Each structure stands twice: as C-alpha cells, then as structure tokens.
Short mmCIF file of C-alpha atoms in Angstrom, two decimals:
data_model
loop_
_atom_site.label_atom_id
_atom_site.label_comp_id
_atom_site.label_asym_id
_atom_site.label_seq_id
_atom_site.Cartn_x
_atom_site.Cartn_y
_atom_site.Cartn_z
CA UNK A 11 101.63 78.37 103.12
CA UNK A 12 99.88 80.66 100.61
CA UNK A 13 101.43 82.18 98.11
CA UNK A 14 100.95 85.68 96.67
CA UNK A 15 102.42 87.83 93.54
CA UNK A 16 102.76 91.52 94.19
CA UNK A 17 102.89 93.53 90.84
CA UNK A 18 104.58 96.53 91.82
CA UNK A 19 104.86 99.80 89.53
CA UNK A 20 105.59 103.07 89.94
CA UNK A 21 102.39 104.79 89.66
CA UNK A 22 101.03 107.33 87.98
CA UNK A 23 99.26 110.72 87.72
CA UNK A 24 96.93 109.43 85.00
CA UNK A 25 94.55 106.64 86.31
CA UNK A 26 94.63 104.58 82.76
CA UNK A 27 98.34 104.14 83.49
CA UNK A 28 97.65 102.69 87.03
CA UNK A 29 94.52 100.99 85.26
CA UNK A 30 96.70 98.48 83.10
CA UNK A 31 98.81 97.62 86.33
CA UNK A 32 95.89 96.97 88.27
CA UNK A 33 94.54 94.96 84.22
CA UNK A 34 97.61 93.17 84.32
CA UNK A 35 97.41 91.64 87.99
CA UNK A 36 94.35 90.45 87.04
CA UNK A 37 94.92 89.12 83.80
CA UNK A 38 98.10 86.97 85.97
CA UNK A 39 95.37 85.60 88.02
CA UNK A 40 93.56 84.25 85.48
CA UNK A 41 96.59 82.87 83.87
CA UNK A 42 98.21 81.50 87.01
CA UNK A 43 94.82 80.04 88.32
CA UNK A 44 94.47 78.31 84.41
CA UNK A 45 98.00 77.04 84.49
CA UNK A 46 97.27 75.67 88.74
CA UNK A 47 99.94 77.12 89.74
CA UNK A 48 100.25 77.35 93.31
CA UNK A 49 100.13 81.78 93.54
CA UNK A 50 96.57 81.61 95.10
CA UNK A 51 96.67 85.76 95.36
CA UNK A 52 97.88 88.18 92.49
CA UNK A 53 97.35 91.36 93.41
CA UNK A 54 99.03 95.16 92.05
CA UNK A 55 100.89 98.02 93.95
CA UNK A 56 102.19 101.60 93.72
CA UNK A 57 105.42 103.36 94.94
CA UNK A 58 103.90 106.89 94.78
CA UNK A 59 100.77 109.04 92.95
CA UNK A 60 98.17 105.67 92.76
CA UNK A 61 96.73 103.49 95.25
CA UNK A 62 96.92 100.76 97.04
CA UNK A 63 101.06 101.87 98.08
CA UNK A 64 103.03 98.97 98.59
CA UNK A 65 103.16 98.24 102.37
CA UNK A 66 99.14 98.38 102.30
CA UNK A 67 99.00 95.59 99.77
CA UNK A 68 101.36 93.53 101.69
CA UNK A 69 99.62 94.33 104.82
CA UNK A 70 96.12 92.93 102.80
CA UNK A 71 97.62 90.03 101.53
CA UNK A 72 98.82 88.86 104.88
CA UNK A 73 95.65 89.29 106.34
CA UNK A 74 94.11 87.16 103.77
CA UNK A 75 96.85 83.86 104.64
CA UNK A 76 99.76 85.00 102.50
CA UNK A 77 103.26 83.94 104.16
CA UNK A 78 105.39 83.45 100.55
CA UNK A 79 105.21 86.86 98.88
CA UNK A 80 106.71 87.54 95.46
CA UNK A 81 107.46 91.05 93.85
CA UNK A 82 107.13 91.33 90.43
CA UNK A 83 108.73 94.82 89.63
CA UNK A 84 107.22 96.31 86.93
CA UNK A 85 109.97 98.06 85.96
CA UNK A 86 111.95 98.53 82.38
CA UNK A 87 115.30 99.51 83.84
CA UNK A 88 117.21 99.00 87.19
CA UNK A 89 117.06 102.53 88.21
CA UNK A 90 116.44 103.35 91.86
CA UNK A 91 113.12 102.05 92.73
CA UNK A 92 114.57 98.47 91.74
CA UNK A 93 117.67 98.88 93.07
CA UNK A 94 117.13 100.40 96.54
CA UNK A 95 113.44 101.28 96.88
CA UNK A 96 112.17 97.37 96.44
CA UNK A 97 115.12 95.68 98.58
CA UNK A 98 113.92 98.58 100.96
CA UNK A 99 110.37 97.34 101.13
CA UNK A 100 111.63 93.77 101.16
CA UNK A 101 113.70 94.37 104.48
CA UNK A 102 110.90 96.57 105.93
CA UNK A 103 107.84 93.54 105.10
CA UNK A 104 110.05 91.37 106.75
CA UNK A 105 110.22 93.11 109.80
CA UNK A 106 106.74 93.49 109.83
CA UNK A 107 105.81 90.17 109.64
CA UNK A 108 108.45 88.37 110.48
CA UNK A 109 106.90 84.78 109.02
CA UNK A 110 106.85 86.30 106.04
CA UNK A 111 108.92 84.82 102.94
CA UNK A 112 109.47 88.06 100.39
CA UNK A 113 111.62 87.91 97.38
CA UNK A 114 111.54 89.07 93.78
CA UNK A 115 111.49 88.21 90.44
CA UNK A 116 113.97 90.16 87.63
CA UNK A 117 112.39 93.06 86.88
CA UNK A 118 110.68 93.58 83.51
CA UNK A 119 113.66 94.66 81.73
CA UNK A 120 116.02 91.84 82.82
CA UNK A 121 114.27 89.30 82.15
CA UNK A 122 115.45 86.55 79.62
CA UNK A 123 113.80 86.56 76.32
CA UNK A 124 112.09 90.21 76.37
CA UNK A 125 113.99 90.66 73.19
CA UNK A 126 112.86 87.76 71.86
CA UNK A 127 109.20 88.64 72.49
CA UNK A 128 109.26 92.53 71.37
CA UNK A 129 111.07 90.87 67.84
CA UNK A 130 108.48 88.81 67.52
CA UNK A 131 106.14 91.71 67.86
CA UNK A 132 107.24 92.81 64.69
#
C-alpha cells in the first residue's frame, strides 16, 4: 500500500506564501526519502486562493498508487479549517475512494515540542 503526506494550508493571494508550502512538501520528501521512511509521495494543497485545492491532490495521489493518505495541516491554531473543514475533506476522500486510508497528523500548532523548537530559535 503506498503511502502519501498531504501538506495542506490555507492558501494565499500572494504566490511566495503558497511558494514555501509547495518548498516545504518538497523539502519533506527529501527528508522522508533520506530517513527511508515508508511516505513514498509528499505532496502540498490549498483550501482556497492557490492551486492544486485539496480534493485535486488527493484525486492525483490516488492515481499515482496512494491508498494510506496523511494530512499534515499546516495550520497554527485549531480554528475552522482544522476543526471542520479537514474532517470534512477526510469524510468526503473517503467516499470517493472508498480503499482509501485518510487521517491526520496534529496540526502545526499542537504539536508537542513547538515551544521547545521556537525557544531554541532564540
């Protein structure tokens, strides 16, 4: 079963903003391909204003094998779009493509040790 990581952001009007999503799914490929983990696909997605949207990246990565996907919200806070919008998309993938396996890692916000790492930023 291959295994994919969504990165999955908000979007944004200004194309450098949806430039370091798109940098940052690539620079977790690299990573996860150095570390052999078993994510063969890494790829980056948009709720609004940027491209790909969400259900088109799914819909890519299935075509290309993938039947364990993981969202990675790219998210500071639990607002809405983590909340409701993502579980949303979730239900609706699975639907879809019913031998599909979705789920979701915390959000960046809630994960353990963030305050660690922006402390030792300083």
């Amino acid at each position: 079963m291959t295994k994919a990581l969504l990165v999955v952001a908000h979007g944004s009007r200004r194309a450098q903003s949806n430039q370091e999503v798109l940098g940052l799914a690539e620079s977790l490929a690299q990573q996860l391909k150095q570390q052999s983990s078993d994510v063969a696909l890494v790829e980056a997605a948009f709720l609004e204003l940027a491209e790909p949207l969400v259900p088109s990246a799914i819909e890519k990565l299935y075509a290309q094998g993938c039947r364990e996907l993981v969202f990675y919200p790219h998210f500071l806070a639990a607002g809405t779009h983590v909340v409701n919008d993502l579980p949303c998309l979730t239900e609706q993938a699975k639907l879809r493509f019913p031998d599909l396996e979705v789920h979701s890692v915390s959000h960046l916000g809630g994960m353990p040790g963030l305050a660690g790492f922006i402390a030792g930023q300083l």
